[in-house]
Coordinates of C-alpha atoms and ligand atoms in Angstrom, one line a residue:
M1 CA 95.8 116.9 78.1
T2 CA 94.6 115.7 74.7
P3 CA 90.8 115.0 75.2
S4 CA 91.0 111.7 73.5
I5 CA 93.5 110.3 76.0
P6 CA 91.7 109.1 79.1
W7 CA 93.2 110.4 82.4
W8 CA 94.4 107.1 83.6
K9 CA 96.7 106.6 80.7
R10 CA 99.0 109.4 81.7
A11 CA 98.4 109.2 85.4
V12 CA 100.9 108.1 88.0
V13 CA 99.0 106.2 90.8
Y14 CA 100.1 106.2 94.4
Q15 CA 99.1 103.1 96.3
I16 CA 98.3 103.6 100.0
Y17 CA 98.0 100.7 102.6
P18 CA 95.8 102.7 105.0
R19 CA 96.6 100.8 108.1
S20 CA 100.3 101.7 107.7
F21 CA 100.2 105.2 106.3
Y22 CA 99.5 107.7 109.1
D23 CA 97.7 107.4 112.4
S24 CA 95.8 110.5 113.3
N25 CA 94.4 109.5 116.7
G26 CA 97.2 107.6 118.5
D27 CA 95.6 104.2 118.5
G28 CA 98.6 102.8 116.5
I29 CA 96.5 102.2 113.3
G30 CA 96.7 104.3 110.2
D31 CA 93.3 105.8 109.3
L32 CA 91.4 108.0 106.8
N33 CA 92.0 111.2 108.7
G34 CA 95.7 110.3 108.6
I35 CA 95.6 110.3 104.8
I36 CA 93.8 113.6 104.9
E37 CA 96.5 115.1 107.1
K38 CA 99.1 113.9 104.6
I39 CA 97.3 114.9 101.5
D40 CA 99.6 117.8 100.8
Y41 CA 102.6 115.5 101.0
I42 CA 100.9 113.2 98.5
H43 CA 100.0 116.1 96.2
S44 CA 103.6 117.4 96.4
L45 CA 104.9 114.2 94.9
G46 CA 103.2 115.1 91.6
V47 CA 101.1 111.9 91.4
D48 CA 97.7 112.0 89.9
A49 CA 95.7 109.4 91.7
L50 CA 95.5 107.5 94.9
W51 CA 94.6 103.8 95.3
L52 CA 93.6 102.8 98.8
N53 CA 93.7 99.1 99.8
P54 CA 90.4 98.0 101.3
I55 CA 88.8 100.5 103.8
F56 CA 85.5 98.6 104.4
R57 CA 84.2 97.0 107.5
S58 CA 86.2 93.8 108.1
P59 CA 87.1 91.3 110.8
Y60 CA 90.6 91.8 109.4
D61 CA 91.6 88.2 108.9
D62 CA 93.4 89.1 105.6
G63 CA 94.3 92.8 105.8
G64 CA 90.8 94.0 105.1
Y65 CA 90.4 91.7 102.0
D66 CA 87.7 90.0 104.0
I67 CA 84.8 92.4 103.9
S68 CA 81.8 92.1 106.2
D69 CA 80.0 95.2 105.0
Y70 CA 81.0 96.7 101.6
M71 CA 79.1 99.9 102.3
A72 CA 80.5 100.8 105.7
I73 CA 84.0 102.1 106.6
H74 CA 86.1 99.9 108.8
E75 CA 85.8 101.3 112.3
E76 CA 89.5 101.6 112.9
F77 CA 89.8 103.7 109.8
G78 CA 87.1 106.2 110.6
T79 CA 83.6 107.0 109.5
M80 CA 81.7 107.5 106.2
E81 CA 81.9 111.3 107.0
D82 CA 85.7 110.9 107.1
F83 CA 85.6 109.1 103.8
D84 CA 83.5 111.9 102.2
R85 CA 86.0 114.5 103.5
L86 CA 88.9 112.5 102.2
L87 CA 87.3 112.3 98.8
A88 CA 86.7 116.0 98.8
A89 CA 90.3 116.7 99.8
V90 CA 91.5 114.5 97.0
H91 CA 89.3 116.1 94.4
S92 CA 90.0 119.6 95.5
R93 CA 93.7 119.0 94.7
G94 CA 92.8 117.7 91.3
L95 CA 93.6 114.1 92.2
K96 CA 91.6 111.0 91.6
L97 CA 90.6 108.3 94.0
I98 CA 90.6 104.6 93.3
I99 CA 89.1 102.2 95.8
D100 CA 89.8 98.5 96.1
V101 CA 86.7 96.2 95.7
V102 CA 86.8 92.6 96.5
L103 CA 84.3 90.8 94.3
N104 CA 85.6 87.3 94.5
H105 CA 84.8 86.7 98.1
S106 CA 83.4 88.3 101.2
S107 CA 84.0 87.8 104.9
D108 CA 82.3 84.8 106.6
E109 CA 80.9 87.5 108.9
H110 CA 79.1 89.2 106.0
A111 CA 75.3 89.1 106.5
W112 CA 75.0 87.2 103.2
F113 CA 77.2 84.4 104.5
I114 CA 75.6 84.4 108.0
E115 CA 72.3 83.7 106.2
S116 CA 73.8 81.4 103.6
R117 CA 75.2 78.9 106.1
K118 CA 72.0 78.6 108.1
S119 CA 70.1 76.2 105.8
K120 CA 70.1 74.7 102.4
D121 CA 66.9 76.6 101.5
N122 CA 68.0 80.0 102.8
P123 CA 67.5 82.7 100.2
Y124 CA 71.2 83.5 100.4
R125 CA 72.4 79.9 100.1
D126 CA 73.4 80.4 96.5
Y127 CA 75.4 83.5 97.1
Y128 CA 78.3 81.1 97.9
F129 CA 79.4 77.7 96.6
W130 CA 78.2 74.8 98.8
R131 CA 79.0 71.2 97.9
K132 CA 78.8 67.8 99.5
G133 CA 82.0 66.1 100.5
H134 CA 83.2 62.6 99.5
G135 CA 82.8 60.7 102.8
T136 CA 85.0 62.7 105.1
Q137 CA 86.9 64.3 102.2
P138 CA 86.2 67.7 100.7
P139 CA 84.5 68.0 97.3
N140 CA 87.8 68.2 95.5
N141 CA 91.6 68.5 96.0
W142 CA 91.9 72.3 95.5
P143 CA 94.4 73.9 97.8
S144 CA 93.8 77.4 99.2
F145 CA 96.1 80.3 98.7
F146 CA 96.8 80.4 102.4
G147 CA 97.4 76.7 102.9
G148 CA 95.2 73.7 103.5
S149 CA 92.1 72.8 101.5
A150 CA 90.0 75.4 99.7
W151 CA 86.9 73.8 101.1
Q152 CA 85.6 74.2 104.7
Y153 CA 83.1 71.9 106.2
D154 CA 80.2 73.6 107.9
N155 CA 78.2 71.7 110.6
A156 CA 74.9 73.5 110.2
T157 CA 74.1 71.9 106.9
G158 CA 76.8 69.2 106.6
E159 CA 78.2 70.7 103.4
Y160 CA 81.5 72.4 102.4
Y161 CA 81.9 75.9 101.2
L162 CA 84.6 77.1 98.8
H163 CA 87.3 79.6 99.9
L164 CA 90.2 80.1 97.6
F165 CA 91.8 82.3 100.3
S166 CA 91.3 81.9 104.0
K167 CA 88.3 80.1 105.5
K168 CA 87.1 83.4 106.6
Q169 CA 86.9 84.5 102.9
P170 CA 84.1 82.4 101.3
D171 CA 84.0 82.7 97.5
L172 CA 81.0 84.5 96.0
N173 CA 78.9 82.7 93.5
W174 CA 78.7 84.9 90.4
E175 CA 76.5 82.3 88.6
H176 CA 73.7 83.5 90.9
P177 CA 72.0 86.7 89.4
P178 CA 70.9 88.2 92.7
L179 CA 74.6 88.2 93.8
R180 CA 75.7 90.0 90.7
A181 CA 72.9 92.6 91.3
A182 CA 74.0 93.1 94.9
L183 CA 77.6 93.7 93.8
A184 CA 76.5 96.1 91.1
A185 CA 74.5 98.1 93.6
M186 CA 77.4 98.2 96.0
M187 CA 79.7 99.6 93.3
E188 CA 77.1 102.1 92.3
F189 CA 77.0 103.3 95.9
W190 CA 80.6 104.3 95.8
L191 CA 80.7 105.6 92.2
A192 CA 77.7 107.8 93.0
K193 CA 79.8 109.4 95.7
G194 CA 82.3 110.4 93.1
V195 CA 85.0 107.7 93.4
D196 CA 87.0 107.7 90.1
G197 CA 88.2 104.2 89.7
L198 CA 88.1 100.7 91.0
R199 CA 90.9 98.2 91.6
L200 CA 89.2 94.8 91.2
D201 CA 90.7 92.2 93.5
V202 CA 91.3 88.7 92.1
I203 CA 89.0 89.5 89.2
S204 CA 90.6 86.7 87.3
A205 CA 88.9 84.1 89.6
I206 CA 85.3 85.3 89.7
S207 CA 84.0 82.8 87.1
K208 CA 84.4 79.2 88.5
Q209 CA 84.5 75.9 86.8
T210 CA 81.3 74.8 88.7
N211 CA 81.9 71.1 88.2
F212 CA 85.0 71.7 90.4
P213 CA 87.4 69.3 88.7
N214 CA 90.4 68.0 90.7
T215 CA 93.7 69.8 90.0
D216 CA 96.2 67.5 88.3
T217 CA 99.3 69.4 89.3
T218 CA 101.1 70.1 92.5
D219 CA 102.5 73.3 91.1
F220 CA 100.4 76.0 92.8
N221 CA 100.7 78.7 90.2
E222 CA 99.7 76.2 87.5
T223 CA 96.7 75.2 89.5
I224 CA 95.7 78.9 89.6
R225 CA 96.1 79.3 85.8
K226 CA 94.3 76.0 85.0
Y227 CA 91.5 75.9 87.6
Y228 CA 91.0 79.2 89.4
A229 CA 91.5 81.9 86.9
N230 CA 90.0 82.6 83.5
G231 CA 86.8 80.7 84.1
P232 CA 84.2 80.1 81.4
R233 CA 82.0 83.1 82.1
L234 CA 84.7 85.6 83.0
K235 CA 84.4 87.8 79.9
E236 CA 80.6 87.8 80.2
F237 CA 80.7 88.8 83.9
I238 CA 83.2 91.6 83.3
S239 CA 81.3 93.0 80.4
E240 CA 78.0 92.8 82.2
M241 CA 79.5 95.0 85.0
R242 CA 81.0 97.4 82.5
H243 CA 77.6 98.0 80.8
R244 CA 75.6 97.8 83.9
V245 CA 77.7 100.0 86.2
W246 CA 81.1 101.3 85.2
D247 CA 80.3 103.0 81.9
K248 CA 77.5 104.9 83.5
Y249 CA 80.0 106.6 85.8
N250 CA 83.0 106.8 83.4
C251 CA 84.8 104.8 86.0
M252 CA 88.4 103.6 85.5
T253 CA 88.9 99.9 86.2
V254 CA 92.1 98.0 86.9
G255 CA 91.8 94.2 87.3
E256 CA 94.1 92.2 89.6
G257 CA 94.6 88.6 89.6
P258 CA 97.0 85.7 89.1
G259 CA 96.6 83.6 86.0
I260 CA 96.4 86.5 83.6
T261 CA 98.8 85.7 80.8
P262 CA 100.0 87.6 77.7
A263 CA 97.9 85.3 75.6
N264 CA 94.6 85.8 77.5
A265 CA 95.1 89.4 78.7
P266 CA 93.3 91.0 75.7
D267 CA 90.2 89.0 76.7
Y268 CA 90.0 91.1 79.8
L269 CA 90.5 94.5 78.2
D270 CA 88.6 97.3 76.6
Q271 CA 88.2 96.0 73.1
N272 CA 86.3 93.1 74.6
H273 CA 84.1 95.4 76.7
G274 CA 86.4 94.7 79.5
L275 CA 88.6 96.5 81.9
N276 CA 90.8 99.5 81.2
M277 CA 93.9 97.7 82.4
I278 CA 95.2 94.9 84.4
F279 CA 98.0 94.1 86.7
H280 CA 100.1 91.3 85.4
F281 CA 102.4 89.2 87.5
G282 CA 105.0 87.9 85.1
H283 CA 108.0 89.4 86.9
M284 CA 106.4 89.1 90.3
F285 CA 106.0 85.3 90.2
M286 CA 109.4 84.8 88.4
D287 CA 111.1 83.7 91.6
Q288 CA 108.4 81.5 92.9
G289 CA 108.9 77.7 92.7
P290 CA 106.1 75.1 92.5
G291 CA 105.3 75.7 96.2
G292 CA 104.5 79.3 95.5
R293 CA 105.6 82.3 97.7
F294 CA 107.5 80.3 100.3
D295 CA 109.3 78.2 97.7
P296 CA 111.7 80.8 96.2
I297 CA 113.8 80.0 93.1
P298 CA 116.5 82.2 91.5
W299 CA 115.6 84.7 88.8
T300 CA 117.7 86.2 86.1
L301 CA 117.7 89.7 84.7
Q302 CA 117.3 88.2 81.3
D303 CA 113.9 86.8 82.3
F304 CA 113.0 90.0 84.0
K305 CA 113.6 92.0 80.9
Q306 CA 111.8 89.5 78.8
V307 CA 108.7 89.9 80.9
F308 CA 108.5 93.6 79.9
V309 CA 109.2 92.9 76.3
T310 CA 106.6 90.1 76.1
W311 CA 103.9 92.2 77.8
N312 CA 104.6 95.2 75.7
E313 CA 104.2 93.0 72.7
A314 CA 100.9 91.5 74.0
L315 CA 99.3 94.9 74.8
K316 CA 100.8 96.9 71.9
Q317 CA 97.9 97.0 69.5
N318 CA 94.8 97.3 71.7
G319 CA 95.7 97.1 75.2
W320 CA 97.0 98.9 78.2
G321 CA 98.9 97.6 81.1
S322 CA 100.1 98.7 84.5
V323 CA 103.6 98.9 85.8
F324 CA 104.4 97.9 89.3
L325 CA 107.5 96.4 91.0
G326 CA 106.0 96.0 94.5
N327 CA 102.8 96.4 96.5
H328 CA 101.3 95.2 99.8
D329 CA 101.6 91.5 98.6
F330 CA 105.3 91.5 97.9
A331 CA 108.7 92.5 99.2
R332 CA 109.9 96.1 99.0
M333 CA 111.0 96.8 95.5
V334 CA 114.5 98.1 96.4
S335 CA 115.2 95.0 98.5
R336 CA 113.9 92.6 95.9
W337 CA 115.1 94.0 92.5
G338 CA 117.8 96.5 93.6
N339 CA 120.5 96.6 96.2
D340 CA 119.3 98.0 99.5
R341 CA 122.8 98.1 101.0
E342 CA 125.7 99.8 99.2
H343 CA 123.7 100.9 96.2
W344 CA 120.5 101.8 97.9
R345 CA 120.0 105.3 96.5
A346 CA 121.1 104.4 93.0
S347 CA 119.0 101.3 92.7
A348 CA 115.9 102.8 94.3
T349 CA 116.0 105.7 91.9
L350 CA 116.7 103.4 88.9
L351 CA 113.7 101.3 89.8
L352 CA 111.4 104.3 90.0
T353 CA 112.7 105.4 86.6
L354 CA 112.0 102.1 85.1
M355 CA 108.4 102.2 86.4
L356 CA 107.8 105.7 85.1
T357 CA 109.3 105.1 81.7
Q358 CA 107.7 101.8 80.7
R359 CA 104.5 101.8 78.6
G360 CA 101.5 101.5 81.0
T361 CA 100.2 103.2 84.1
P362 CA 102.7 103.2 87.0
F363 CA 101.4 102.2 90.4
V364 CA 103.9 103.4 93.0
Y365 CA 103.6 101.8 96.4
A366 CA 103.8 104.3 99.3
G367 CA 107.2 104.2 100.8
D368 CA 109.0 103.3 97.5
E369 CA 109.3 107.0 96.8
I370 CA 111.7 107.2 99.8
G371 CA 113.3 103.9 99.1
M372 CA 111.8 102.0 102.1
K373 CA 113.4 98.6 102.6
N374 CA 112.1 95.2 103.6
L375 CA 111.2 94.7 107.3
T376 CA 113.2 91.9 108.8
L377 CA 111.1 89.7 111.1
G378 CA 113.2 88.5 114.1
A379 CA 110.7 85.8 115.0
I380 CA 107.5 84.4 113.4
E381 CA 105.4 86.0 116.1
E382 CA 106.2 89.4 114.7
S383 CA 104.3 88.6 111.5
K384 CA 100.9 90.1 111.1
D385 CA 100.0 88.3 108.0
I386 CA 97.8 85.2 107.7
E387 CA 99.7 84.0 104.7
T388 CA 103.0 83.9 106.6
L389 CA 101.5 82.6 109.8
N390 CA 99.7 79.7 107.9
G391 CA 102.8 79.1 105.8
W392 CA 104.9 78.7 108.9
R393 CA 102.3 76.3 110.4
E394 CA 102.6 74.1 107.3
A395 CA 106.3 74.4 107.0
R396 CA 106.8 73.4 110.7
A397 CA 104.6 70.3 110.1
R398 CA 107.0 69.3 107.4
G399 CA 109.9 69.7 109.8
V400 CA 111.2 73.1 108.5
A401 CA 113.3 75.0 111.2
E402 CA 112.0 78.4 112.2
A403 CA 115.2 80.1 111.1
D404 CA 114.9 78.7 107.6
F405 CA 111.3 79.7 107.3
L406 CA 112.1 83.2 108.6
K407 CA 114.8 83.5 105.9
V408 CA 112.2 82.8 103.2
A409 CA 109.5 85.0 104.8
N410 CA 112.0 87.8 105.1
Y411 CA 112.7 87.5 101.4
S412 CA 109.2 87.2 100.0
G413 CA 106.6 87.6 102.7
R414 CA 104.0 90.2 102.7
D415 CA 105.0 91.7 106.1
N416 CA 108.1 93.1 104.3
A417 CA 106.2 95.9 102.7
R418 CA 103.4 96.5 105.2
S419 CA 105.4 98.1 108.0
P420 CA 104.4 101.7 108.9
F421 CA 105.4 104.6 106.6
Q422 CA 108.6 106.3 107.8
W423 CA 107.7 109.9 108.1
S424 CA 110.5 111.2 110.4
A425 CA 113.1 110.3 113.0
Q426 CA 110.5 110.8 115.8
P427 CA 109.6 107.7 117.8
H428 CA 107.8 105.1 115.7
A429 CA 109.0 107.0 112.6
G430 CA 106.4 109.7 113.3
F431 CA 103.7 107.2 112.2
T432 CA 101.8 107.3 115.5
T433 CA 102.0 108.7 119.0
G434 CA 100.8 105.4 120.3
Q435 CA 102.0 101.8 119.9
P436 CA 102.1 100.9 116.2
W437 CA 100.0 97.9 115.1
M438 CA 103.0 96.4 113.5
G439 CA 106.8 96.8 113.9
V440 CA 108.3 99.9 112.4
N441 CA 111.5 99.2 110.4
P442 CA 114.4 100.0 112.8
N443 CA 116.2 101.8 110.0
Y444 CA 113.8 104.8 110.3
P445 CA 116.0 107.3 112.2
K446 CA 118.1 107.5 109.0
L447 CA 115.6 106.5 106.3
N448 CA 112.5 108.8 106.5
A449 CA 110.6 111.4 104.5
A450 CA 111.6 114.4 106.7
Q451 CA 115.3 113.7 106.2
Q452 CA 114.8 113.3 102.4
E453 CA 112.8 116.6 102.2
A454 CA 115.9 118.3 103.4
D455 CA 118.3 116.5 101.1
T456 CA 118.3 117.6 97.5
E457 CA 119.9 114.4 96.3
S458 CA 117.4 112.1 98.1
V459 CA 115.3 109.4 96.5
L460 CA 112.2 111.5 97.4
Q461 CA 113.5 114.6 95.6
Y462 CA 114.5 112.5 92.6
F463 CA 111.1 111.0 92.4
R464 CA 109.5 114.5 92.2
K465 CA 111.9 115.5 89.5
L466 CA 111.2 112.3 87.6
I467 CA 107.5 112.9 87.7
R468 CA 108.0 116.4 86.3
F469 CA 110.3 115.0 83.6
R470 CA 107.7 112.4 82.7
K471 CA 105.0 115.1 82.4
A472 CA 107.3 117.1 80.1
Y473 CA 107.7 114.1 77.8
P474 CA 104.3 112.5 77.2
V475 CA 106.0 110.1 74.9
L476 CA 107.0 108.3 78.1
A477 CA 103.3 107.7 78.8
D478 CA 101.8 107.2 75.4
G479 CA 104.7 106.3 73.1
E480 CA 105.4 103.0 71.4
Y481 CA 107.8 100.7 73.2
L482 CA 110.8 99.3 71.4
P483 CA 113.4 97.0 73.0
F484 CA 117.0 98.3 72.5
T485 CA 119.3 95.5 73.2
H486 CA 122.9 95.1 74.2
E487 CA 124.8 91.8 74.5
K488 CA 125.6 92.6 78.2
E489 CA 122.9 91.1 80.3
Q490 CA 123.2 93.8 82.9
I491 CA 122.0 96.5 80.5
F492 CA 118.3 97.1 80.3
A493 CA 117.5 99.6 77.5
Y494 CA 114.5 100.6 75.5
V495 CA 113.2 103.3 73.3
R496 CA 109.9 105.1 73.7
Q497 CA 108.8 106.6 70.4
A498 CA 106.1 108.9 69.1
P499 CA 105.9 110.6 65.7
E500 CA 107.5 113.8 67.1
E501 CA 109.7 112.4 69.8
K502 CA 112.1 109.5 70.6
L503 CA 113.7 108.8 73.9
L504 CA 116.1 106.1 74.9
V505 CA 116.3 104.7 78.4
V506 CA 119.5 103.0 79.5
M507 CA 120.1 101.2 82.8
N508 CA 123.0 99.5 84.4
F509 CA 121.1 96.9 86.3
S510 CA 124.0 95.6 88.4
N511 CA 126.4 96.2 91.2
Q512 CA 129.4 96.7 88.9
P513 CA 130.5 99.6 86.8
L514 CA 130.1 98.8 83.1
T515 CA 132.0 100.4 80.2
L516 CA 130.1 100.2 76.9
E517 CA 131.6 100.7 73.5
A518 CA 131.0 104.4 72.5
S519 CA 129.4 103.4 69.2
W520 CA 126.6 101.6 70.9
L521 CA 124.8 104.8 71.7
P522 CA 123.3 106.5 68.6
A523 CA 125.4 109.5 67.6
T524 CA 122.4 111.8 67.9
A525 CA 121.7 110.9 71.5
V526 CA 121.5 113.8 73.9
W527 CA 121.6 113.3 77.6
L528 CA 118.4 114.5 79.3
F529 CA 117.9 113.0 82.7
G530 CA 119.3 110.4 85.1
N531 CA 120.1 109.5 88.6
E532 CA 123.8 110.5 88.2
S533 CA 125.4 112.9 85.8
A534 CA 126.0 111.6 82.3
P535 CA 128.5 108.7 82.1
Q536 CA 132.1 109.7 81.5
Q537 CA 134.1 107.7 78.9
S538 CA 131.0 105.5 78.4
T539 CA 131.4 104.1 81.9
W540 CA 128.1 103.4 83.7
Q541 CA 128.1 103.4 87.5
P542 CA 126.3 100.6 89.3
W543 CA 122.6 101.1 89.0
Q544 CA 123.0 104.2 86.9
V545 CA 120.1 105.1 84.6
G546 CA 120.0 107.7 81.9
I547 CA 117.4 109.0 79.5
Y548 CA 118.6 110.4 76.1
K549 CA 116.8 112.2 73.3
L550 CA 117.4 110.6 70.0
Ligands
ISL1 O1 100.6 87.5 96.1 C1 100.2 86.6 95.4 C2 101.1 85.4 95.2 O2 101.5 84.8 96.3 C3 99.0 86.7 94.6 O3 98.7 85.5 94.1 C4 97.9 87.3 95.5 O4 97.6 86.5 96.5 C5 96.7 87.4 94.6 O5 97.0 88.1 93.5 C6 95.5 88.0 95.3 O6 95.8 89.1 96.0 C7 94.8 89.9 96.4 O7 93.7 89.2 97.0 C8 94.0 88.5 98.2 C9 94.7 89.4 99.2 O8 95.1 88.7 100.3 C10 95.8 90.3 98.6 O9 96.3 91.2 99.5 C11 95.2 90.9 97.4 O10 96.1 91.8 96.8 C12 92.7 88.0 98.7 O11 91.7 89.0 98.7
CA2 CA1 94.2 105.6 114.1

């Protein structure tokens, strides 16, 4: 590797939702030892780094994003010794480990909050945001991500505290220097152990408009952009942490958060003493109406393609992005963007190819390498997600029928992608010998990793080949990105270019075969790679992708 290129620019990151990855002790819950047991599988994929969703002590109100002790391992996941062994196992294979730190809020069961709520003069009072209400009304009209007001009244002192997410996730007050010092010390604790990178949860919201103005819109995503994200001291706070902590450990940082736009993204990034990269949600929010996740609207491929073009443009000069098409917060990528029925294999492999050939660091969500599909909930009670359960409560109050809400939840809900990893055709997909904490997708007898290990044409085997291909052509990681358009909307094509190399990626993003005029392809194009053999007579099969050398 060229020494001037940081490791994370060429890396493929594999995201693990620990609760659903592999259960080592039969209690039905995935755990750290389970990840250790599967480390050779992960290594065999050819990925370079692992990102683990939160593994810290938590009452588990929001999938571990409600942390009650940042420096302890969640009991169901194991012990600190297990973590140390996992880190050693990762490093001994030349892989990197990225952990998920939640700096915007803690659990209400965190010692800081337990103190903070006791009295107005408690030394921890200002670790959180406390405000008086207006009569019986909260301090302002902000809605929370998970429904209802973003303010919760607390009897002990007769004031409200802010919680942008659930009421068990009070927002931390970054204006207060001792809080920042405590978070810095917490990150140092993990970095001193040798953790290689941090995924920073909702980093876009850590700086608040502390006069808490009312929102003037009922469009939730607009409220996020205007009031919750990109606060006045955001850049300052990020750069403080960079100089105070991250740079000391040469730590990779990837910031997450809604409200990051192509226009403001550079503010977050390296050249402004910021983060190494960010997750952006342009495509992920494309099909959300004013009501957010449970208010789906149609999306077009035209818009989808445009998101990639726009972001590449925004980050072209001095920026770096990430590429993801799904994670623990969204539907399974093949069900959402592809066709998980008659063109399952082709669309799953096309989407993986898209991710690994865009400019930016790909984050592949565990299960997508075998084409796992959405879990279909048969009833609301099957949901394990606070967002879906609260969403249903609100929808029911508005008179929505359960069947209608289920339809929406099965399209966009977070349960879709949180079902246990499908290892084999054994009971519970080989995930556990006990009762799994959440339903396993009933398609597992046919769709599982063991079956795909044995099948040379499988999605899994394709993914391994694709990673090897990407490594052989570093232009796919570092090269410039140039749109390559075709008047047919179904075609998504682009060029990746470096001084010594030029590759063209072409995709038929549709369920129909497409015949392109032969002259469209440059005469010098040589077929290198794809999920089918090279097109005959310029006819592209549904969901066919090809990579040419120009
Ligand atoms: O998924 C979204 C849209 O409905 C996002 O807005 C998402 O809620 C937001 O990006 C924050 O997500 C992260 O923080 C949440 C947690 O529930 C998510 O799992 C996490 O990825 C609160 O910590
Ligand atoms: Ca377990």
